[in-house]
Amino acid sequence: MQQDKQPDYHAVVFRDRAAGYAFLTRSTATSDRTIDWDDGETYPVVDVEISSESHPFYTGKARTVDSEGRIAQFERRYGTGGQGSDKTGSGETGTA
């Protein structure tokens, strides 16, 4: 590998300001702002809008879709049968 072409891989703190959650990891991301971490070291900090602490899927606050109600609404609007539900052998041609 060419040493001059690789990005700088270093310790960075990612902070989710909405949830008040931060975690230390390694990344190529850079920032001018720094934070004093629990181990007494100073690391660059990158603020993110959403993380696993605030994402609805991971927190269990995701909306559930009422799929049964949507299917019933579709059937009321368009009926239960469609073009593909013909049981008389659609697509076959009769011979005379």
Tab-separated table of N, CA and C in Angstrom:
chain	number	residue	atom	x	y	z
A	1	MET	N	0.837	-1.179	0.000
A	1	MET	CA	0.000	0.000	0.000
A	1	MET	C	0.876	1.235	0.000
A	2	GLN	N	0.394	2.266	-0.610
A	2	GLN	CA	1.135	3.516	-0.642
A	2	GLN	C	0.816	4.312	0.619
A	3	GLN	N	1.822	4.626	1.400
A	3	GLN	CA	1.620	5.281	2.677
A	3	GLN	C	1.087	6.707	2.537
A	4	ASP	N	1.448	7.394	1.497
A	4	ASP	CA	1.042	8.786	1.356
A	4	ASP	C	-0.406	8.948	0.918
A	5	LYS	N	-1.048	7.902	0.457
A	5	LYS	CA	-2.404	8.000	-0.079
A	5	LYS	C	-3.479	7.612	0.937
A	6	GLN	N	-3.104	7.092	2.083
A	6	GLN	CA	-4.079	6.652	3.072
A	6	GLN	C	-4.485	7.815	3.978
A	7	PRO	N	-5.785	7.947	4.310
A	7	PRO	CA	-6.223	9.010	5.219
A	7	PRO	C	-5.767	8.717	6.651
A	8	ASP	N	-5.705	9.767	7.444
A	8	ASP	CA	-5.300	9.644	8.846
A	8	ASP	C	-6.423	8.982	9.643
A	9	TYR	N	-6.131	7.851	10.249
A	9	TYR	CA	-7.093	7.069	11.017
A	9	TYR	C	-6.765	7.260	12.489
A	10	HIS	N	-7.639	7.927	13.230
A	10	HIS	CA	-7.325	8.296	14.605
A	10	HIS	C	-8.583	8.206	15.481
A	11	ALA	N	-8.400	8.376	16.785
A	11	ALA	CA	-9.517	8.329	17.731
A	11	ALA	C	-10.358	9.598	17.603
A	12	VAL	N	-11.674	9.423	17.559
A	12	VAL	CA	-12.623	10.525	17.424
A	12	VAL	C	-13.828	10.238	18.314
A	13	VAL	N	-14.404	11.282	18.901
A	13	VAL	CA	-15.630	11.150	19.684
A	13	VAL	C	-16.789	11.613	18.814
A	14	PHE	N	-17.795	10.760	18.654
A	14	PHE	CA	-19.029	11.134	17.970
A	14	PHE	C	-20.063	11.434	19.043
A	15	ARG	N	-20.726	12.595	18.934
A	15	ARG	CA	-21.663	13.035	19.969
A	15	ARG	C	-23.028	13.288	19.345
A	16	ASP	N	-24.049	12.633	19.915
A	16	ASP	CA	-25.436	12.844	19.518
A	16	ASP	C	-26.010	13.865	20.492
A	17	ARG	N	-26.143	15.076	20.049
A	17	ARG	CA	-26.578	16.149	20.940
A	17	ARG	C	-28.041	15.999	21.333
A	18	ALA	N	-28.869	15.409	20.494
A	18	ALA	CA	-30.289	15.252	20.808
A	18	ALA	C	-30.491	14.279	21.972
A	19	ALA	N	-29.670	13.235	22.030
A	19	ALA	CA	-29.829	12.214	23.067
A	19	ALA	C	-28.857	12.414	24.222
A	20	GLY	N	-27.888	13.315	24.071
A	20	GLY	CA	-26.897	13.499	25.121
A	20	GLY	C	-25.981	12.290	25.242
A	21	TYR	N	-25.648	11.688	24.134
A	21	TYR	CA	-24.868	10.454	24.111
A	21	TYR	C	-23.619	10.671	23.269
A	22	ALA	N	-22.499	10.168	23.730
A	22	ALA	CA	-21.248	10.273	22.984
A	22	ALA	C	-20.498	8.954	23.102
A	23	PHE	N	-19.739	8.619	22.055
A	23	PHE	CA	-18.934	7.408	22.107
A	23	PHE	C	-17.614	7.647	21.393
A	24	LEU	N	-16.588	6.982	21.879
A	24	LEU	CA	-15.239	7.102	21.347
A	24	LEU	C	-14.977	5.937	20.412
A	25	THR	N	-14.498	6.230	19.216
A	25	THR	CA	-14.176	5.210	18.236
A	25	THR	C	-13.034	5.721	17.360
A	26	ARG	N	-12.618	4.933	16.410
A	26	ARG	CA	-11.576	5.370	15.485
A	26	ARG	C	-12.215	5.674	14.145
A	27	SER	N	-11.753	6.755	13.494
A	27	SER	CA	-12.351	7.180	12.247
A	27	SER	C	-11.375	8.071	11.495
A	28	THR	N	-11.699	8.340	10.245
A	28	THR	CA	-10.929	9.293	9.452
A	28	THR	C	-11.571	10.675	9.490
A	29	ALA	N	-12.701	10.816	10.181
A	29	ALA	CA	-13.388	12.102	10.287
A	29	ALA	C	-12.529	13.082	11.077
A	30	THR	N	-12.616	14.349	10.694
A	30	THR	CA	-11.846	15.377	11.378
A	30	THR	C	-12.778	16.472	11.880
A	31	SER	N	-12.300	17.214	12.862
A	31	SER	CA	-13.069	18.312	13.415
A	31	SER	C	-12.120	19.292	14.083
A	32	ASP	N	-12.494	20.564	14.071
A	32	ASP	CA	-11.705	21.586	14.753
A	32	ASP	C	-12.027	21.627	16.243
A	33	ARG	N	-13.198	21.140	16.618
A	33	ARG	CA	-13.606	21.147	18.027
A	33	ARG	C	-13.064	19.918	18.744
A	34	THR	N	-12.798	20.055	20.018
A	34	THR	CA	-12.269	18.948	20.822
A	34	THR	C	-13.106	18.775	22.078
A	35	ILE	N	-12.921	17.631	22.719
A	35	ILE	CA	-13.617	17.328	23.958
A	35	ILE	C	-12.656	16.583	24.876
A	36	ASP	N	-12.758	16.835	26.170
A	36	ASP	CA	-11.989	16.086	27.169
A	36	ASP	C	-12.784	14.843	27.521
A	37	TRP	N	-12.202	13.682	27.241
A	37	TRP	CA	-12.896	12.410	27.445
A	37	TRP	C	-12.659	11.898	28.850
A	38	ASP	N	-13.347	10.822	29.237
A	38	ASP	CA	-13.276	10.253	30.585
A	38	ASP	C	-11.879	9.777	30.957
A	39	ASP	N	-11.066	9.410	29.971
A	39	ASP	CA	-9.730	8.908	30.274
A	39	ASP	C	-8.707	10.033	30.453
A	40	GLY	N	-9.170	11.293	30.398
A	40	GLY	CA	-8.281	12.419	30.599
A	40	GLY	C	-7.636	12.934	29.323
A	41	GLU	N	-7.838	12.255	28.209
A	41	GLU	CA	-7.279	12.672	26.928
A	41	GLU	C	-8.235	13.638	26.225
A	42	THR	N	-7.711	14.407	25.303
A	42	THR	CA	-8.505	15.321	24.487
A	42	THR	C	-8.605	14.753	23.077
A	43	TYR	N	-9.840	14.643	22.574
A	43	TYR	CA	-10.096	14.062	21.264
A	43	TYR	C	-10.921	15.034	20.425
A	44	PRO	N	-10.805	14.955	19.095
A	44	PRO	CA	-11.715	15.731	18.250
A	44	PRO	C	-13.135	15.191	18.394
A	45	VAL	N	-14.114	16.080	18.343
A	45	VAL	CA	-15.511	15.667	18.499
A	45	VAL	C	-16.281	16.035	17.239
A	46	VAL	N	-17.107	15.087	16.770
A	46	VAL	CA	-17.967	15.286	15.608
A	46	VAL	C	-19.404	15.152	16.098
A	47	ASP	N	-20.206	16.205	15.887
A	47	ASP	CA	-21.610	16.173	16.282
A	47	ASP	C	-22.442	15.550	15.170
A	48	VAL	N	-23.305	14.618	15.555
A	48	VAL	CA	-24.183	13.946	14.598
A	48	VAL	C	-25.630	14.227	14.975
A	49	GLU	N	-26.514	14.179	13.990
A	49	GLU	CA	-27.921	14.469	14.235
A	49	GLU	C	-28.666	13.293	14.850
A	50	ILE	N	-28.242	12.082	14.493
A	50	ILE	CA	-28.954	10.899	14.975
A	50	ILE	C	-27.965	9.767	15.172
A	51	SER	N	-28.188	8.977	16.193
A	51	SER	CA	-27.350	7.813	16.465
A	51	SER	C	-28.259	6.679	16.943
A	52	SER	N	-27.662	5.588	17.367
A	52	SER	CA	-28.469	4.461	17.841
A	52	SER	C	-29.228	4.816	19.116
A	53	GLU	N	-28.801	5.827	19.839
A	53	GLU	CA	-29.493	6.232	21.062
A	53	GLU	C	-30.747	7.054	20.780
A	54	SER	N	-30.825	7.707	19.617
A	54	SER	CA	-31.979	8.544	19.335
A	54	SER	C	-32.787	8.078	18.123
A	55	HIS	N	-32.323	7.065	17.397
A	55	HIS	CA	-33.046	6.585	16.217
A	55	HIS	C	-34.272	5.798	16.657
A	56	PRO	N	-35.450	6.084	16.083
A	56	PRO	CA	-36.675	5.410	16.516
A	56	PRO	C	-36.632	3.897	16.388
A	57	PHE	N	-35.937	3.360	15.401
A	57	PHE	CA	-35.883	1.907	15.229
A	57	PHE	C	-35.160	1.252	16.394
A	58	TYR	N	-34.051	1.814	16.825
A	58	TYR	CA	-33.252	1.216	17.886
A	58	TYR	C	-33.801	1.504	19.276
A	59	THR	N	-34.550	2.581	19.433
A	59	THR	CA	-35.090	2.913	20.750
A	59	THR	C	-36.431	2.256	21.010
A	60	GLY	N	-37.020	1.649	19.978
A	60	GLY	CA	-38.312	0.988	20.149
A	60	GLY	C	-39.483	1.945	20.038
A	61	LYS	N	-39.260	3.161	19.591
A	61	LYS	CA	-40.329	4.146	19.470
A	61	LYS	C	-40.782	4.305	18.023
A	62	ALA	N	-40.465	3.334	17.185
A	62	ALA	CA	-40.846	3.411	15.776
A	62	ALA	C	-42.341	3.208	15.638
A	63	ARG	N	-42.928	3.882	14.660
A	63	ARG	CA	-44.348	3.705	14.397
A	63	ARG	C	-44.568	2.360	13.718
A	64	THR	N	-45.618	1.695	14.085
A	64	THR	CA	-45.962	0.449	13.406
A	64	THR	C	-47.067	0.751	12.402
A	65	VAL	N	-46.974	0.135	11.254
A	65	VAL	CA	-47.947	0.360	10.199
A	65	VAL	C	-49.048	-0.679	10.325
A	66	ASP	N	-50.275	-0.219	10.269
A	66	ASP	CA	-51.426	-1.112	10.349
A	66	ASP	C	-51.650	-1.731	8.976
A	67	SER	N	-50.921	-2.807	8.695
A	67	SER	CA	-50.998	-3.398	7.363
A	67	SER	C	-52.342	-4.084	7.135
A	68	GLU	N	-52.943	-4.654	8.170
A	68	GLU	CA	-54.233	-5.305	7.987
A	68	GLU	C	-55.296	-4.280	7.612
A	69	GLY	N	-55.280	-3.139	8.233
A	69	GLY	CA	-56.243	-2.096	7.901
A	69	GLY	C	-56.041	-1.568	6.502
A	70	ARG	N	-54.804	-1.485	6.053
A	70	ARG	CA	-54.519	-1.007	4.704
A	70	ARG	C	-54.993	-2.014	3.659
A	71	ILE	N	-54.837	-3.295	3.944
A	71	ILE	CA	-55.294	-4.328	3.011
A	71	ILE	C	-56.812	-4.300	2.909
A	72	ALA	N	-57.494	-4.170	4.045
A	72	ALA	CA	-58.955	-4.119	4.040
A	72	ALA	C	-59.444	-2.894	3.284
A	73	GLN	N	-58.771	-1.775	3.456
A	73	GLN	CA	-59.142	-0.558	2.734
A	73	GLN	C	-58.950	-0.745	1.229
A	74	PHE	N	-57.861	-1.397	0.831
A	74	PHE	CA	-57.602	-1.670	-0.589
A	74	PHE	C	-58.695	-2.558	-1.172
A	75	GLU	N	-59.078	-3.614	-0.433
A	75	GLU	CA	-60.100	-4.531	-0.929
A	75	GLU	C	-61.462	-3.857	-1.016
A	76	ARG	N	-61.781	-2.968	-0.073
A	76	ARG	CA	-63.044	-2.230	-0.154
A	76	ARG	C	-63.051	-1.312	-1.370
A	77	ARG	N	-61.920	-0.704	-1.648
A	77	ARG	CA	-61.852	0.258	-2.744
A	77	ARG	C	-61.834	-0.423	-4.106
A	78	TYR	N	-61.037	-1.462	-4.254
A	78	TYR	CA	-60.831	-2.069	-5.569
A	78	TYR	C	-61.422	-3.464	-5.713
A	79	GLY	N	-61.987	-4.021	-4.677
A	79	GLY	CA	-62.542	-5.363	-4.740
A	79	GLY	C	-61.480	-6.397	-4.410
A	80	THR	N	-61.919	-7.636	-4.191
A	80	THR	CA	-60.980	-8.681	-3.804
A	80	THR	C	-60.356	-9.381	-4.990
A	81	GLY	N	-61.007	-9.376	-6.130
A	81	GLY	CA	-60.485	-10.059	-7.309
A	81	GLY	C	-59.741	-9.101	-8.218
A	82	GLY	N	-58.786	-9.644	-8.907
A	82	GLY	CA	-58.044	-8.848	-9.864
A	82	GLY	C	-57.925	-9.593	-11.170
A	83	GLN	N	-57.103	-9.129	-12.061
A	83	GLN	CA	-56.932	-9.775	-13.354
A	83	GLN	C	-56.281	-11.141	-13.203
A	84	GLY	N	-55.399	-11.299	-12.246
A	84	GLY	CA	-54.682	-12.555	-12.081
A	84	GLY	C	-55.463	-13.601	-11.319
A	85	SER	N	-56.678	-13.292	-10.872
A	85	SER	CA	-57.424	-14.251	-10.055
A	85	SER	C	-58.438	-15.058	-10.854
A	86	ASP	N	-58.415	-14.982	-12.167
A	86	ASP	CA	-59.335	-15.730	-13.005
A	86	ASP	C	-58.949	-17.210	-12.979
A	87	LYS	N	-59.871	-18.082	-12.542
A	87	LYS	CA	-59.551	-19.486	-12.389
A	87	LYS	C	-59.977	-20.309	-13.610
A	88	THR	N	-60.430	-19.676	-14.681
A	88	THR	CA	-60.876	-20.428	-15.850
A	88	THR	C	-59.759	-20.689	-16.830
A	89	GLY	N	-58.538	-20.463	-16.441
A	89	GLY	CA	-57.425	-20.722	-17.325
A	89	GLY	C	-57.153	-19.540	-18.219
A	90	SER	N	-57.009	-18.395	-17.643
A	90	SER	CA	-56.778	-17.201	-18.461
A	90	SER	C	-55.478	-17.356	-19.226
A	91	GLY	N	-55.466	-16.812	-20.385
A	91	GLY	CA	-54.277	-16.898	-21.224
A	91	GLY	C	-54.350	-18.048	-22.205
A	92	GLU	N	-55.286	-18.964	-22.007
A	92	GLU	CA	-55.426	-20.091	-22.949
A	92	GLU	C	-56.391	-19.673	-24.042
A	93	THR	N	-56.075	-20.066	-25.226
A	93	THR	CA	-56.974	-19.772	-26.350
A	93	THR	C	-57.684	-21.042	-26.770
A	94	GLY	N	-58.940	-20.924	-27.054
A	94	GLY	CA	-59.710	-22.077	-27.500
A	94	GLY	C	-59.561	-22.306	-28.998
A	95	THR	N	-59.711	-23.537	-29.414
A	95	THR	CA	-59.637	-23.841	-30.832
A	95	THR	C	-61.020	-24.161	-31.347
A	96	ALA	N	-61.343	-23.809	-32.568
A	96	ALA	CA	-62.672	-24.038	-33.108
A	96	ALA	C	-62.708	-25.229	-34.018
